[in-house]
PDB file of C-alpha atoms and ligand atoms in Angstrom:
ATOM      1  CA  UNK A 732      52.840  -8.266  56.238  1.00 46.00           C
ATOM      2  CA  UNK A 733      50.323  -5.456  56.443  1.00 47.00           C
ATOM      3  CA  UNK A 734      52.877  -2.903  55.271  1.00 48.00           C
ATOM      4  CA  UNK A 735      53.867  -5.057  52.421  1.00 50.00           C
ATOM      5  CA  UNK A 736      50.262  -5.372  51.408  1.00 46.00           C
ATOM      6  CA  UNK A 737      49.835  -1.577  51.690  1.00 46.00           C
ATOM      7  CA  UNK A 738      52.883  -1.011  49.552  1.00 49.00           C
ATOM      8  CA  UNK A 739      51.526  -3.319  46.941  1.00 50.00           C
ATOM      9  CA  UNK A 740      48.230  -1.474  46.823  1.00 49.00           C
ATOM     10  CA  UNK A 741      50.035   1.821  46.638  1.00 51.00           C
ATOM     11  CA  UNK A 742      52.298   0.501  43.942  1.00 48.00           C
ATOM     12  CA  UNK A 743      49.319  -0.734  41.976  1.00 49.00           C
ATOM     13  CA  UNK A 744      47.560   2.627  42.334  1.00 49.00           C
ATOM     14  CA  UNK A 745      50.612   4.626  41.252  1.00 51.00           C
ATOM     15  CA  UNK A 746      51.619   2.227  38.492  1.00 52.00           C
ATOM     16  CA  UNK A 747      48.839   3.644  36.343  1.00 57.00           C
ATOM     17  CA  UNK A 748      48.320   7.362  36.863  1.00 56.00           C
ATOM     18  CA  UNK A 749      45.715   7.332  34.098  1.00 60.00           C
ATOM     19  CA  UNK A 750      43.293   5.074  36.065  1.00 59.00           C
ATOM     20  CA  UNK A 751      40.511   7.713  36.022  1.00 66.00           C
ATOM     21  CA  UNK A 752      40.896   8.250  32.290  1.00 67.00           C
ATOM     22  CA  UNK A 753      40.683   4.496  31.781  1.00 72.00           C
ATOM     23  CA  UNK A 754      37.551   4.412  33.888  1.00 73.00           C
ATOM     24  CA  UNK A 755      36.060   7.210  31.860  1.00 74.00           C
ATOM     25  CA  UNK A 756      37.009   5.444  28.641  1.00 76.00           C
ATOM     26  CA  UNK A 757      35.439   2.271  29.974  1.00 77.00           C
ATOM     27  CA  UNK A 758      32.197   4.026  30.861  1.00 85.00           C
ATOM     28  CA  UNK A 759      32.110   5.727  27.459  1.00 85.00           C
ATOM     29  CA  UNK A 760      32.541   2.311  25.858  1.00 87.00           C
ATOM     30  CA  UNK A 761      29.813   0.933  28.114  1.00 90.00           C
ATOM     31  CA  UNK A 762      27.500   3.770  27.258  1.00 89.00           C
ATOM     32  CA  UNK A 763      28.232   3.228  23.584  1.00 90.00           C
ATOM     33  CA  UNK A 764      27.506  -0.461  24.071  1.00 91.00           C
ATOM     34  CA  UNK A 765      24.231   0.318  25.835  1.00 91.00           C
ATOM     35  CA  UNK A 766      23.291   2.824  23.119  1.00 91.00           C
ATOM     36  CA  UNK A 767      23.988   0.195  20.467  1.00 92.00           C
ATOM     37  CA  UNK A 768      21.844  -2.294  22.368  1.00 91.00           C
ATOM     38  CA  UNK A 769      19.029   0.237  22.665  1.00 91.00           C
ATOM     39  CA  UNK A 770      19.257   0.952  18.943  1.00 91.00           C
ATOM     40  CA  UNK A 771      19.111  -2.769  18.277  1.00 91.00           C
ATOM     41  CA  UNK A 772      15.969  -3.125  20.391  1.00 90.00           C
ATOM     42  CA  UNK A 773      14.408  -0.093  18.703  1.00 91.00           C
ATOM     43  CA  UNK A 774      15.230  -1.626  15.319  1.00 91.00           C
ATOM     44  CA  UNK A 775      13.767  -4.980  16.405  1.00 91.00           C
ATOM     45  CA  UNK A 776      10.685  -3.208  17.704  1.00 91.00           C
ATOM     46  CA  UNK A 777      10.253  -1.252  14.462  1.00 91.00           C
ATOM     47  CA  UNK A 778      10.726  -4.391  12.383  1.00 92.00           C
ATOM     48  CA  UNK A 779       8.126  -6.154  14.508  1.00 92.00           C
ATOM     49  CA  UNK A 780       5.640  -3.305  14.090  1.00 92.00           C
ATOM     50  CA  UNK A 781       6.232  -3.310  10.327  1.00 92.00           C
ATOM     51  CA  UNK A 782       5.811  -7.082  10.250  1.00 92.00           C
ATOM     52  CA  UNK A 783       2.616  -6.930  12.315  1.00 90.00           C
ATOM     53  CA  UNK A 784       1.222  -4.174  10.112  1.00 89.00           C
ATOM     54  CA  UNK A 785       1.994  -6.230   6.999  1.00 89.00           C
ATOM     55  CA  UNK A 786       0.329  -9.284   8.528  1.00 86.00           C
ATOM     56  CA  UNK A 787      -2.768  -7.279   9.462  1.00 85.00           C
ATOM     57  CA  UNK A 788      -2.877  -5.626   6.030  1.00 84.00           C
ATOM     58  CA  UNK A 789      -2.563  -8.914   4.173  1.00 83.00           C
ATOM     59  CA  UNK A 790      -5.130 -10.425   6.485  1.00 80.00           C
ATOM     60  CA  UNK A 791      -7.687  -7.669   6.022  1.00 80.00           C
ATOM     61  CA  UNK A 792      -7.030  -7.132   2.311  1.00 79.00           C
ATOM     62  CA  UNK A 793      -6.784 -10.755   1.267  1.00 79.00           C
ATOM     63  CA  UNK A 794      -8.366 -13.048   3.798  1.00 77.00           C
ATOM     64  CA  UNK A 795     -11.138 -10.892   5.256  1.00 79.00           C
ATOM     65  CA  UNK A 796     -12.115  -9.159   2.029  1.00 84.00           C
ATOM     66  CA  UNK A 797     -15.496 -10.318   0.756  1.00 89.00           C
ATOM     67  CA  UNK A 798     -15.531 -10.716  -3.002  1.00 91.00           C
ATOM     68  CA  UNK A 799     -18.534 -11.299  -5.232  1.00 94.00           C
ATOM     69  CA  UNK A 800     -18.875 -14.915  -6.352  1.00 95.00           C
ATOM     70  CA  UNK A 801     -19.206 -15.421 -10.109  1.00 96.00           C
ATOM     71  CA  UNK A 802     -22.378 -17.106 -11.263  1.00 96.00           C
ATOM     72  CA  UNK A 803     -22.482 -18.161 -14.884  1.00 95.00           C
ATOM     73  CA  UNK A 804     -23.559 -20.584 -17.572  1.00 95.00           C
ATOM     74  CA  UNK A 805     -20.606 -22.817 -18.461  1.00 95.00           C
ATOM     75  CA  UNK A 806     -22.225 -24.765 -21.260  1.00 94.00           C
ATOM     76  CA  UNK A 807     -25.578 -25.967 -22.508  1.00 93.00           C
ATOM     77  CA  UNK A 808     -26.985 -28.624 -24.769  1.00 93.00           C
ATOM     78  CA  UNK A 809     -30.365 -28.664 -26.479  1.00 93.00           C
ATOM     79  CA  UNK A 810     -32.730 -31.560 -27.017  1.00 92.00           C
ATOM     80  CA  UNK A 811     -35.952 -31.940 -28.969  1.00 91.00           C
ATOM     81  CA  UNK A 812     -35.404 -28.722 -30.833  1.00 91.00           C
ATOM     82  CA  UNK A 813     -38.470 -27.918 -32.942  1.00 90.00           C
ATOM     83  CA  UNK A 814     -38.920 -24.788 -34.980  1.00 87.00           C
ATOM     84  CA  UNK A 815     -41.364 -23.314 -37.452  1.00 88.00           C
ATOM     85  CA  UNK A 816     -39.566 -20.765 -39.592  1.00 84.00           C
ATOM     86  CA  UNK A 817     -42.258 -18.948 -41.557  1.00 88.00           C
ATOM     87  CA  UNK A 818     -41.086 -15.320 -41.900  1.00 85.00           C
ATOM     88  CA  UNK A 819     -44.447 -14.113 -40.543  1.00 88.00           C
ATOM     89  CA  UNK A 820     -44.978 -16.831 -37.970  1.00 90.00           C
ATOM     90  CA  UNK A 821     -41.908 -18.452 -36.470  1.00 91.00           C
ATOM     91  CA  UNK A 822     -41.721 -20.364 -33.218  1.00 91.00           C
ATOM     92  CA  UNK A 823     -39.488 -22.825 -31.389  1.00 91.00           C
ATOM     93  CA  UNK A 824     -39.440 -25.168 -28.438  1.00 93.00           C
ATOM     94  CA  UNK A 825     -36.518 -27.078 -26.960  1.00 94.00           C
ATOM     95  CA  UNK A 826     -35.202 -28.407 -23.709  1.00 95.00           C
ATOM     96  CA  UNK A 827     -31.954 -26.823 -22.635  1.00 93.00           C
ATOM     97  CA  UNK A 828     -29.634 -28.601 -20.222  1.00 95.00           C
ATOM     98  CA  UNK A 829     -27.546 -25.828 -18.789  1.00 94.00           C
ATOM     99  CA  UNK A 830     -24.426 -26.424 -16.753  1.00 96.00           C
ATOM    100  CA  UNK A 831     -24.070 -23.564 -14.294  1.00 95.00           C
ATOM    101  CA  UNK A 832     -21.274 -22.671 -11.929  1.00 95.00           C
ATOM    102  CA  UNK A 833     -20.815 -20.604  -8.812  1.00 96.00           C
ATOM    103  CA  UNK A 834     -17.164 -19.619  -8.444  1.00 96.00           C
ATOM    104  CA  UNK A 835     -16.368 -18.597  -4.897  1.00 95.00           C
ATOM    105  CA  UNK A 836     -13.141 -16.554  -4.614  1.00 94.00           C
ATOM    106  CA  UNK A 837     -13.476 -16.076  -0.851  1.00 91.00           C
ATOM    107  CA  UNK A 838     -11.488 -17.624   2.002  1.00 90.00           C
ATOM    108  CA  UNK A 839     -14.688 -19.094   3.365  1.00 91.00           C
ATOM    109  CA  UNK A 840     -17.683 -20.925   2.032  1.00 94.00           C
ATOM    110  CA  UNK A 841     -20.525 -19.234   0.179  1.00 95.00           C
ATOM    111  CA  UNK A 842     -24.008 -20.501   1.003  1.00 96.00           C
ATOM    112  CA  UNK A 843     -26.839 -19.386  -1.253  1.00 96.00           C
ATOM    113  CA  UNK A 844     -30.609 -19.670  -1.198  1.00 96.00           C
ATOM    114  CA  UNK A 845     -33.026 -21.098  -3.741  1.00 96.00           C
ATOM    115  CA  UNK A 846     -33.304 -19.015  -6.849  1.00 96.00           C
ATOM    116  CA  UNK A 847     -34.551 -18.952 -10.399  1.00 96.00           C
ATOM    117  CA  UNK A 848     -32.752 -18.662 -13.704  1.00 95.00           C
ATOM    118  CA  UNK A 849     -34.694 -16.990 -16.508  1.00 96.00           C
ATOM    119  CA  UNK A 850     -34.048 -17.109 -20.222  1.00 95.00           C
ATOM    120  CA  UNK A 851     -35.053 -14.396 -22.643  1.00 96.00           C
ATOM    121  CA  UNK A 852     -35.246 -13.760 -26.338  1.00 93.00           C
ATOM    122  CA  UNK A 853     -34.966  -9.972 -26.556  1.00 92.00           C
ATOM    123  CA  UNK A 854     -37.222  -8.968 -23.657  1.00 92.00           C
ATOM    124  CA  UNK A 855     -39.585 -11.898 -24.054  1.00 94.00           C
ATOM    125  CA  UNK A 856     -39.272 -14.591 -21.460  1.00 95.00           C
ATOM    126  CA  UNK A 857     -38.785 -17.999 -23.094  1.00 94.00           C
ATOM    127  CA  UNK A 858     -38.015 -20.178 -20.100  1.00 95.00           C
ATOM    128  CA  UNK A 859     -37.320 -20.437 -16.423  1.00 95.00           C
ATOM    129  CA  UNK A 860     -35.910 -23.030 -14.047  1.00 95.00           C
ATOM    130  CA  UNK A 861     -35.416 -23.440 -10.333  1.00 95.00           C
ATOM    131  CA  UNK A 862     -31.965 -23.320  -8.803  1.00 94.00           C
ATOM    132  CA  UNK A 863     -31.782 -25.326  -5.599  1.00 94.00           C
ATOM    133  CA  UNK A 864     -29.991 -23.783  -2.626  1.00 94.00           C
ATOM    134  CA  UNK A 865     -26.437 -24.921  -2.072  1.00 94.00           C
ATOM    135  CA  UNK A 866     -22.921 -23.918  -1.133  1.00 94.00           C
ATOM    136  CA  UNK A 867     -19.569 -23.422  -2.764  1.00 94.00           C
ATOM    137  CA  UNK A 868     -16.679 -24.168  -0.450  1.00 94.00           C
ATOM    138  CA  UNK A 869     -13.808 -21.723  -0.028  1.00 89.00           C
ATOM    139  CA  UNK A 870     -11.817 -20.862  -3.146  1.00 92.00           C
ATOM    140  CA  UNK A 871     -13.699 -23.357  -5.261  1.00 95.00           C
ATOM    141  CA  UNK A 872     -16.245 -23.632  -8.025  1.00 96.00           C
ATOM    142  CA  UNK A 873     -19.532 -25.427  -7.560  1.00 95.00           C
ATOM    143  CA  UNK A 874     -21.035 -26.834 -10.747  1.00 95.00           C
ATOM    144  CA  UNK A 875     -24.530 -28.133 -11.294  1.00 95.00           C
ATOM    145  CA  UNK A 876     -26.905 -28.689 -14.165  1.00 95.00           C
ATOM    146  CA  UNK A 877     -30.470 -27.509 -14.569  1.00 95.00           C
ATOM    147  CA  UNK A 878     -32.975 -28.443 -17.282  1.00 95.00           C
ATOM    148  CA  UNK A 879     -34.804 -25.435 -18.699  1.00 93.00           C
ATOM    149  CA  UNK A 880     -37.810 -25.786 -20.994  1.00 94.00           C
ATOM    150  CA  UNK A 881     -37.579 -23.111 -23.641  1.00 94.00           C
ATOM    151  CA  UNK A 882     -40.552 -22.049 -25.700  1.00 94.00           C
ATOM    152  CA  UNK A 883     -41.275 -19.002 -27.826  1.00 91.00           C
ATOM    153  CA  UNK A 884     -44.961 -18.806 -26.798  1.00 92.00           C
ATOM    154  CA  UNK A 885     -44.462 -15.232 -25.518  1.00 91.00           C
ATOM    155  CA  UNK A 886     -42.613 -14.112 -28.645  1.00 89.00           C
ATOM    156  CA  UNK A 887     -44.682 -12.633 -31.500  1.00 91.00           C
ATOM    157  CA  UNK A 888     -44.336 -14.955 -34.533  1.00 88.00           C
ATOM    158  CA  UNK A 889     -43.314 -12.162 -36.883  1.00 88.00           C
ATOM    159  CA  UNK A 890     -40.587 -10.867 -34.540  1.00 89.00           C
ATOM    160  CA  UNK A 891     -38.914 -14.274 -34.403  1.00 88.00           C
ATOM    161  CA  UNK A 892     -39.697 -14.752 -38.100  1.00 90.00           C
ATOM    162  CA  UNK A 893     -37.765 -11.659 -39.078  1.00 89.00           C
ATOM    163  CA  UNK A 894     -34.861 -12.783 -36.858  1.00 89.00           C
ATOM    164  CA  UNK A 895     -34.711 -16.246 -38.443  1.00 88.00           C
ATOM    165  CA  UNK A 896     -35.039 -14.922 -41.976  1.00 87.00           C
ATOM    166  CA  UNK A 897     -31.756 -13.062 -41.384  1.00 88.00           C
ATOM    167  CA  UNK A 898     -29.664 -15.858 -39.883  1.00 88.00           C
ATOM    168  CA  UNK A 899     -29.885 -19.391 -38.563  1.00 89.00           C
ATOM    169  CA  UNK A 900     -29.459 -18.676 -34.894  1.00 90.00           C
ATOM    170  CA  UNK A 901     -31.578 -17.380 -32.029  1.00 92.00           C
ATOM    171  CA  UNK A 902     -29.896 -14.984 -29.579  1.00 94.00           C
ATOM    172  CA  UNK A 903     -30.767 -15.765 -25.967  1.00 95.00           C
ATOM    173  CA  UNK A 904     -29.871 -14.329 -22.586  1.00 96.00           C
ATOM    174  CA  UNK A 905     -29.929 -16.010 -19.185  1.00 95.00           C
ATOM    175  CA  UNK A 906     -30.267 -14.039 -16.015  1.00 96.00           C
ATOM    176  CA  UNK A 907     -30.391 -14.949 -12.349  1.00 96.00           C
ATOM    177  CA  UNK A 908     -29.576 -13.569  -8.925  1.00 96.00           C
ATOM    178  CA  UNK A 909     -28.197 -15.583  -6.054  1.00 96.00           C
ATOM    179  CA  UNK A 910     -28.578 -14.316  -2.515  1.00 96.00           C
ATOM    180  CA  UNK A 911     -26.311 -15.807   0.067  1.00 95.00           C
ATOM    181  CA  UNK A 912     -23.706 -15.392   2.737  1.00 95.00           C
ATOM    182  CA  UNK A 913     -19.945 -15.682   2.815  1.00 93.00           C
ATOM    183  CA  UNK A 914     -18.531 -17.066   6.046  1.00 91.00           C
ATOM    184  CA  UNK A 915     -15.057 -15.994   7.104  1.00 87.00           C
ATOM    185  CA  UNK A 916     -12.836 -17.427   9.836  1.00 79.00           C
ATOM    186  CA  UNK A 917     -15.694 -19.848  10.610  1.00 80.00           C
ATOM    187  CA  UNK A 918     -17.572 -17.142  12.532  1.00 83.00           C
ATOM    188  CA  UNK A 919     -18.083 -13.931  10.586  1.00 86.00           C
ATOM    189  CA  UNK A 920     -20.792 -13.966   7.925  1.00 90.00           C
ATOM    190  CA  UNK A 921     -21.442 -11.332   5.337  1.00 91.00           C
ATOM    191  CA  UNK A 922     -24.368 -11.140   2.918  1.00 94.00           C
ATOM    192  CA  UNK A 923     -23.338 -11.302  -0.689  1.00 94.00           C
ATOM    193  CA  UNK A 924     -25.466 -11.536  -3.788  1.00 95.00           C
ATOM    194  CA  UNK A 925     -24.322 -12.226  -7.288  1.00 96.00           C
ATOM    195  CA  UNK A 926     -25.938 -11.841 -10.690  1.00 95.00           C
ATOM    196  CA  UNK A 927     -25.741 -14.057 -13.713  1.00 95.00           C
ATOM    197  CA  UNK A 928     -25.974 -12.331 -17.048  1.00 96.00           C
ATOM    198  CA  UNK A 929     -25.048 -14.470 -20.027  1.00 95.00           C
ATOM    199  CA  UNK A 930     -25.662 -14.100 -23.718  1.00 96.00           C
ATOM    200  CA  UNK A 931     -25.552 -16.997 -26.156  1.00 95.00           C
ATOM    201  CA  UNK A 932     -26.759 -18.082 -29.546  1.00 94.00           C
ATOM    202  CA  UNK A 933     -28.771 -21.172 -30.304  1.00 93.00           C
ATOM    203  CA  UNK A 934     -27.645 -22.342 -33.716  1.00 92.00           C
ATOM    204  CA  UNK A 935     -30.825 -23.623 -35.353  1.00 89.00           C
ATOM    205  CA  UNK A 936     -29.032 -25.811 -37.891  1.00 89.00           C
ATOM    206  CA  UNK A 937     -26.506 -27.502 -35.576  1.00 90.00           C
ATOM    207  CA  UNK A 938     -28.897 -27.162 -32.606  1.00 91.00           C
ATOM    208  CA  UNK A 939     -25.935 -26.263 -30.460  1.00 91.00           C
ATOM    209  CA  UNK A 940     -24.855 -23.472 -28.198  1.00 93.00           C
ATOM    210  CA  UNK A 941     -22.549 -20.845 -29.650  1.00 93.00           C
ATOM    211  CA  UNK A 942     -20.898 -17.598 -28.620  1.00 93.00           C
ATOM    212  CA  UNK A 943     -21.548 -17.980 -24.921  1.00 94.00           C
ATOM    213  CA  UNK A 944     -20.495 -14.899 -22.962  1.00 94.00           C
ATOM    214  CA  UNK A 945     -21.096 -13.931 -19.379  1.00 94.00           C
ATOM    215  CA  UNK A 946     -20.388 -10.626 -17.669  1.00 89.00           C
TER     216      UNK A 946
HETATM  217  C1  LIG B1287     -48.629 -19.525 -36.289  1.00 63.07           C
HETATM  218  O1  LIG B1287     -48.355 -20.918 -36.375  1.00 63.07           O
HETATM  219  C2  LIG B1287     -48.951 -21.710 -35.349  1.00 63.07           C
HETATM  220  C3  LIG B1287     -48.517 -23.145 -35.540  1.00 63.07           C
HETATM  221  O2  LIG B1287     -47.150 -23.221 -35.725  1.00 63.07           O
HETATM  222  C4  LIG B1287     -50.476 -21.571 -35.446  1.00 63.07           C
HETATM  223  O3  LIG B1287     -51.068 -22.304 -34.380  1.00 63.07           O
HETATM  224  C5  LIG B1287     -50.855 -20.107 -35.334  1.00 63.07           C
HETATM  225  O4  LIG B1287     -52.234 -19.951 -35.501  1.00 63.07           O
HETATM  226  C6  LIG B1287     -50.129 -19.281 -36.376  1.00 63.07           C
HETATM  227  N1  LIG B1287     -50.423 -17.854 -36.163  1.00 63.07           N
HETATM  228  C7  LIG B1287     -50.625 -17.016 -37.159  1.00 63.07           C
HETATM  229  C8  LIG B1287     -50.925 -15.599 -36.782  1.00 63.07           C
HETATM  230  O5  LIG B1287     -50.645 -17.385 -38.298  1.00 63.07           O
HETATM  231  C1  LIG B1288     -27.741  -7.503  -9.492  1.00 63.07           C
HETATM  232  O1  LIG B1288     -28.720  -6.882 -10.291  1.00 63.07           O
HETATM  233  C2  LIG B1288     -29.581  -6.027  -9.583  1.00 63.07           C
HETATM  234  C3  LIG B1288     -30.596  -5.468 -10.555  1.00 63.07           C
HETATM  235  O2  LIG B1288     -31.073  -6.458 -11.397  1.00 63.07           O
HETATM  236  C4  LIG B1288     -28.780  -4.892  -8.948  1.00 63.07           C
HETATM  237  O3  LIG B1288     -29.622  -4.080  -8.172  1.00 63.07           O
HETATM  238  C5  LIG B1288     -27.703  -5.485  -8.056  1.00 63.07           C
HETATM  239  O4  LIG B1288     -26.876  -4.458  -7.573  1.00 63.07           O
HETATM  240  C6  LIG B1288     -26.856  -6.473  -8.828  1.00 63.07           C
HETATM  241  N1  LIG B1288     -25.928  -7.100  -7.910  1.00 63.07           N
HETATM  242  C7  LIG B1288     -24.631  -7.273  -8.190  1.00 63.07           C
HETATM  243  C8  LIG B1288     -23.832  -7.958  -7.165  1.00 63.07           C
HETATM  244  O5  LIG B1288     -24.128  -6.881  -9.252  1.00 63.07           O
HETATM  245  C1  LIG B1289     -24.291 -23.213 -37.129  1.00 63.07           C
HETATM  246  O1  LIG B1289     -23.944 -24.577 -37.279  1.00 63.07           O
HETATM  247  C2  LIG B1289     -23.662 -24.959 -38.614  1.00 63.07           C
HETATM  248  C3  LIG B1289     -23.495 -26.453 -38.641  1.00 63.07           C
HETATM  249  O2  LIG B1289     -22.643 -26.891 -37.628  1.00 63.07           O
HETATM  250  C4  LIG B1289     -22.441 -24.203 -39.083  1.00 63.07           C
HETATM  251  O3  LIG B1289     -22.157 -24.537 -40.421  1.00 63.07           O
HETATM  252  C5  LIG B1289     -22.702 -22.708 -38.989  1.00 63.07           C
HETATM  253  O4  LIG B1289     -21.542 -21.976 -39.327  1.00 63.07           O
HETATM  254  C6  LIG B1289     -23.124 -22.333 -37.584  1.00 63.07           C
HETATM  255  N1  LIG B1289     -23.546 -20.942 -37.539  1.00 63.07           N
HETATM  256  C7  LIG B1289     -22.792 -19.968 -37.002  1.00 63.07           C
HETATM  257  C8  LIG B1289     -23.387 -18.604 -36.998  1.00 63.07           C
HETATM  258  O5  LIG B1289     -21.685 -20.193 -36.560  1.00 63.07           O
END
């Protein structure tokens, strides 16, 4: 029995004289397999790093970037417009209802403090109004209206007179600064101020706003 078994083993060992070569081939194949696996892991790792970097880049460039909100006059209407148009002594008074907007492009709300909007004819101040504090939620535009009493009391009568003898409109500018804070990820806050600077014409015959432009 034992001899038979020994013979069998012997026979098996001699049946394939290339056993060592096979073993070597097998280990080469294994090593190749392992190398391939390693390469796969390296590739996965690299892809992950690239992915993470992209995520962080997008996050810091898009989400965490603090942009300046846009503060502007959207429209305005005028009531009780009164004007004296003597070339040497012109004047006007009117009540402007201005619709303003604060456009917040940030991924977080913008909260601003009380402020003031001022209106000018040339460099003469013709009106001012209070802007109550408020907030514009993330990626949205807050709109509100303010009444502004306009009067040319500070404008020399002949300056306005020469303007109105040339055309039937009064060029006006509105300026304001909002100071506030942008909140990101519910915890980080960053101070951000924004300026309004709008030019417009008050058409004295239609008594309407024209050519409104904000920068
Ligand atoms: C200009 O007109 C106003 C009334 O519209 C008058 O009160 C004022 O005295 C005038 N001024 C001049 C310099 O004529
Ligand atoms: C707003 O205007 C003031 C001067 O009037 C300037 O110092 C400031 O930098 C401006 N802010 C922005 C955000 O443009
Ligand atoms: C002012 O309004 C009148 C009446 O609507 C119009 O005929 C005129 O063209 C306007 N002026 C300007 C400068 O557009």
